[in-house]
Amino acid sequence: MHCGVAPPREVTGDLHLAGLAEQSFARRGDYPSLWFEGEWHTSGRLFERSTRIAAGLAELGVEPGDRVVVTMANCPDVGVIYNALWRAGAVVTPATFLLPVEDLRHVIADSGARAVLSTPEFLAKVTEAAAGLEHVRWLICTGDPAPDVVALATLEAAAPGRVAARADDDLAALLYTGGTTGRAKGVMLSHRNLHFSGHAAYAAGHLEGVNRALTTLPLSHSYGLLVTLAAMHSPERPVSVLLRWFDPAMFLALVEEHRLQLSAVVPSMLQLLLAQPLEQHDLSSLRYLTSGGAPLAPEVEHEFCRRVPSASIRQGYGLTETAALISTNPPGGVKAGSVGLPVPGTEIRILDDRGRAVAPGEPGEICCRSPGVMAGYWRAPESTAEALSDGWLRTGDVGYVDEDGYLFVVDRKKDLIIRGGFNVYPRDVEDALVEHPAVQMAAVVGEPDAIHGEEVVAFVALRPGAAATARELIDWSRARIGGYRYPRRVHILDSIPVTPVGKIDRKALRPRAVR
Ligand code: AMP
């Protein structure tokens, strides 16, 4: 692996992501491909912009292997900029715009970024985050030029140039993840990693004629990136309606207005959609939703499919460390509750605590090997050695594979609560709570406890207009999941905190569980 620091080579690999973008454009030609906030953008214009910006970046001095941090809310510029960076041979280093300034500084400093690209609303934060970091040569911003900042429009004035040579194993993206213990780590993904997972997601999930998508995941997260890359492999002319960020009412209005057929979501989005008057919208165009990133409660899946009968839900599973993909439910082969079959090219093993393979149906740590698995964490050999050996990645998730080869995710290993010697998976308790008709969302964490070691504590948000007391929810859970697992305390909140990609944020709730 030549991680960003390798000198530019004369070889352009077959899996170069900018080459993929060229091939997609050559195949499909110019057509209205992207809708954003009332405006259509054509594939030709988007592609041309990226070729010009790539040339402008090279003229500015951005070199192959340079890390460039991109911190923007979803908008058409994000895809244009990613492709421009790949054309210039640079390493796309996304940082969600929701990051506080010190976390953004960590990404900029740790990656050794030479440039940071942003939009006017985040420029003050970016300037503060990059202050004094000598490796940062340029701040680049959309909109009107500001002093000491390069305007994206200036770069776009350059004449289109060629794709910079990169080998397949050169770094294409550095995605910061984790941070539950210590600082976020940069996951090194090569052109090969991302090309593989994009193609695998497309091959496993593409249905002819189903190509009108709503894109609401943040493009700064591996899942959003995966969905975008998968669409580049489609032989058809896919259309994407892009949301700046997830908004349930807007989601429904846009599906209805544009007759959208598919969308990729995280489970909390489905839970928020269920609180909407779904029946008042014509959602009959919706064929399927892919759900990933976090456990999907069976109740949420059933209710959504009951209320939107045209749609089915296909769960998939992956980590940033696997370029977002390990398994998915193929259309026509969906198994409820499962995250599907390993995508072709991916091997899965379920290992016990001593590293031995367990029998089908037995839970253990999910380990995976595939061309999508990262080369390691950026400048963190110890963390890399803990996560990877012989190309096998330890996911840190507990799961099992059934007799048919379908994978089921139980929960994250580190979120396991051990109460009085019994294992309690927060997910089981959360699933039981969301079965209660008044509960919209639930998050369960362990609290240190002098008697039992840990105690099970739940946080719930109720559906709009619904009522339930903590006592009632405790009794409900006890009746469903029995004596040792039910939550001894339930806190009712206005809303459950979620991470930037929309996953329930148990980490943020843990301190609130302590009495
Ligand atoms: P990230 O790197 O942010 O994408 O987080 C990856 C983690 O999300 C995995 O290790 C799992 O714990 C969780 N995850 C992803 N997909 C699923 C899924 N379908 N069901 C349950 N957990 C999931």
Coordinates of N, CA, C and O and ligand atoms in Angstrom, one line a residue, residues 176-178 187 221-223 267 291-296 314-322 324 326-327 337-340 366 394-398 408-415 427 499 501 503 506, ligand 1:
Y176 N -12.4 9.5 8.7 CA -12.2 9.5 10.2 C -13.4 8.9 10.8 O -14.6 9.2 10.5
T177 N -13.1 8.0 11.7 CA -14.2 7.2 12.4 C -13.8 6.9 13.8 O -12.7 7.0 14.2
G178 N -14.8 6.5 14.6 CA -14.6 6.0 15.9 C -14.5 7.2 16.9 O -15.2 8.1 16.8
V187 N -9.3 6.0 8.5 CA -9.3 4.7 7.8 C -8.8 5.0 6.4 O -9.4 5.8 5.7
H221 N -19.8 10.5 5.0 CA -19.7 9.2 5.7 C -19.6 8.1 4.7 O -20.0 8.2 3.6
S222 N -18.9 7.0 5.2 CA -18.6 5.9 4.2 C -19.9 5.4 3.6 O -19.9 5.0 2.4
Y223 N -21.0 5.4 4.3 CA -22.2 4.8 3.8 C -22.7 5.7 2.6 O -23.1 5.2 1.5
P267 N -31.5 3.3 10.3 CA -32.8 3.0 11.0 C -33.5 4.1 11.7 O -34.7 4.2 11.6
S291 N -31.3 -0.3 4.4 CA -31.1 0.2 5.7 C -29.8 -0.4 6.2 O -29.5 -1.6 6.1
G292 N -28.9 0.4 6.7 CA -27.7 0.0 7.3 C -27.1 0.9 8.3 O -27.8 1.9 8.6
G293 N -25.9 0.6 8.8 CA -25.3 1.6 9.7 C -25.6 1.3 11.1 O -24.8 1.7 12.0
A294 N -26.7 0.7 11.4 CA -27.1 0.4 12.8 C -28.2 -0.6 12.8 O -28.8 -0.9 11.8
P295 N -28.5 -1.3 14.0 CA -29.5 -2.3 14.0 C -30.9 -1.8 13.7 O -31.2 -0.7 14.1
L296 N -31.6 -2.6 12.9 CA -33.0 -2.2 12.6 C -33.9 -3.0 13.4 O -33.9 -4.3 13.3
R314 N -34.3 -3.6 2.5 CA -33.2 -4.5 2.4 C -32.1 -4.1 3.3 O -31.5 -3.0 3.1
Q315 N -31.8 -4.9 4.3 CA -30.7 -4.5 5.2 C -29.3 -4.9 4.6 O -29.2 -5.9 4.0
G316 N -28.4 -4.0 4.9 CA -27.0 -4.3 4.5 C -26.1 -4.0 5.7 O -26.6 -3.3 6.7
Y317 N -24.9 -4.4 5.7 CA -24.0 -4.2 6.8 C -22.6 -3.9 6.3 O -22.1 -4.5 5.3
G318 N -22.0 -3.1 7.1 CA -20.6 -2.8 6.7 C -20.0 -1.8 7.7 O -20.7 -1.3 8.6
L319 N -18.7 -1.5 7.6 CA -18.0 -0.5 8.5 C -17.2 0.4 7.6 O -16.9 0.0 6.4
T320 N -16.9 1.5 8.1 CA -15.9 2.4 7.3 C -14.7 1.6 7.0 O -14.2 1.7 5.8
E321 N -14.2 0.7 7.9 CA -13.0 -0.1 7.6 C -13.2 -1.1 6.5 O -12.2 -1.7 6.1
T322 N -14.4 -1.4 6.1 CA -14.6 -2.3 4.9 C -15.2 -1.5 3.7 O -15.9 -2.1 2.9
A324 N -17.5 0.3 3.8 CA -18.9 0.4 4.1 C -19.7 -0.9 3.7 O -20.9 -0.9 3.9
I326 N -20.1 -5.2 3.7 CA -19.7 -6.6 3.9 C -20.8 -7.5 3.4 O -20.5 -8.4 2.6
S327 N -22.1 -7.2 3.7 CA -23.2 -8.1 3.3 C -24.4 -7.3 2.9 O -24.5 -6.1 3.4
G337 N -34.7 -9.5 9.4 CA -33.9 -9.5 10.6 C -32.4 -9.7 10.3 O -31.5 -9.4 11.1
S338 N -32.1 -10.2 9.1 CA -30.7 -10.5 8.7 C -30.1 -9.3 7.9 O -30.8 -8.5 7.3
V339 N -28.8 -9.2 8.0 CA -28.1 -8.2 7.2 C -27.6 -8.8 5.9 O -26.9 -8.2 5.2
G340 N -28.1 -10.0 5.6 CA -27.9 -10.5 4.2 C -26.8 -11.5 4.1 O -26.2 -12.0 5.0
I366 N -17.7 -11.0 14.5 CA -17.7 -11.0 13.0 C -16.3 -10.6 12.5 O -15.9 -9.5 12.8
R394 N -11.1 -7.6 12.3 CA -12.0 -7.8 13.4 C -13.0 -6.6 13.5 O -12.6 -5.5 13.7
T395 N -14.3 -6.9 13.3 CA -15.2 -5.8 13.2 C -15.6 -5.2 14.6 O -16.1 -4.1 14.6
G396 N -15.4 -6.0 15.7 CA -15.9 -5.5 17.0 C -17.4 -5.7 17.1 O -18.0 -5.2 18.1
D397 N -18.0 -6.3 16.2 CA -19.4 -6.6 16.3 C -19.7 -8.1 16.6 O -18.9 -9.0 16.1
V398 N -20.7 -8.4 17.3 CA -21.1 -9.7 17.6 C -22.2 -10.1 16.6 O -23.1 -9.3 16.4
F408 N -26.4 -12.3 10.7 CA -27.2 -11.5 11.7 C -26.3 -10.8 12.6 O -25.4 -11.4 13.2
V409 N -26.5 -9.5 12.8 CA -25.7 -8.7 13.7 C -26.4 -8.6 15.0 O -27.6 -8.3 15.1
V410 N -25.7 -9.0 16.1 CA -26.4 -9.0 17.4 C -26.2 -7.6 18.0 O -27.2 -6.9 18.4
D411 N -25.0 -7.1 18.1 CA -24.7 -5.8 18.7 C -23.2 -5.5 18.6 O -22.4 -6.4 18.3
R412 N -22.8 -4.4 19.0 CA -21.4 -4.1 19.2 C -20.9 -4.7 20.4 O -21.5 -4.6 21.5
K413 N -19.7 -5.3 20.3 CA -19.1 -6.0 21.4 C -18.9 -5.1 22.6 O -19.2 -5.4 23.7
K414 N -18.4 -3.9 22.3 CA -18.1 -3.0 23.4 C -19.4 -2.3 24.1 O -19.3 -1.7 25.1
D415 N -20.5 -2.5 23.4 CA -21.8 -2.0 24.1 C -22.5 -3.0 24.9 O -23.5 -2.7 25.6
R427 N -29.3 -3.9 22.2 CA -30.2 -3.9 21.1 C -31.5 -4.7 21.4 O -32.6 -4.3 20.9
T499 N -25.8 10.4 15.9 CA -24.5 10.8 15.3 C -24.7 11.5 14.0 O -25.8 11.5 13.5
V501 N -24.3 10.7 11.1 CA -24.9 9.9 10.0 C -26.3 9.4 10.4 O -27.1 8.9 9.6
K503 N -27.0 7.6 13.4 CA -27.1 6.4 14.3 C -27.4 6.9 15.7 O -26.9 7.9 16.1
R506 N -25.3 6.1 21.6 CA -25.3 5.6 22.9 C -24.2 6.2 23.8 O -24.3 6.4 25.0
Ligands
AMP1 P1 -19.3 3.1 10.7 O1 -17.9 2.7 10.6 O2 -19.6 4.4 11.2 O3 -20.0 2.8 9.4 O4 -19.9 2.0 11.7 C1 -19.9 0.7 11.5 C2 -20.7 0.0 12.6 O5 -22.1 0.2 12.4 C3 -20.6 -1.5 12.6 O6 -19.4 -2.0 13.2 C4 -21.8 -2.0 13.3 O7 -21.7 -1.9 14.7 C5 -22.8 -0.9 12.8 N1 -23.7 -1.4 11.7 C6 -23.5 -1.2 10.4 N2 -24.5 -1.8 9.7 C7 -25.3 -2.4 10.6 C8 -26.5 -3.2 10.5 N3 -27.1 -3.4 9.4 N4 -27.0 -3.7 11.7 C9 -26.4 -3.5 12.9 N5 -25.3 -2.7 13.0 C10 -24.8 -2.2 11.9

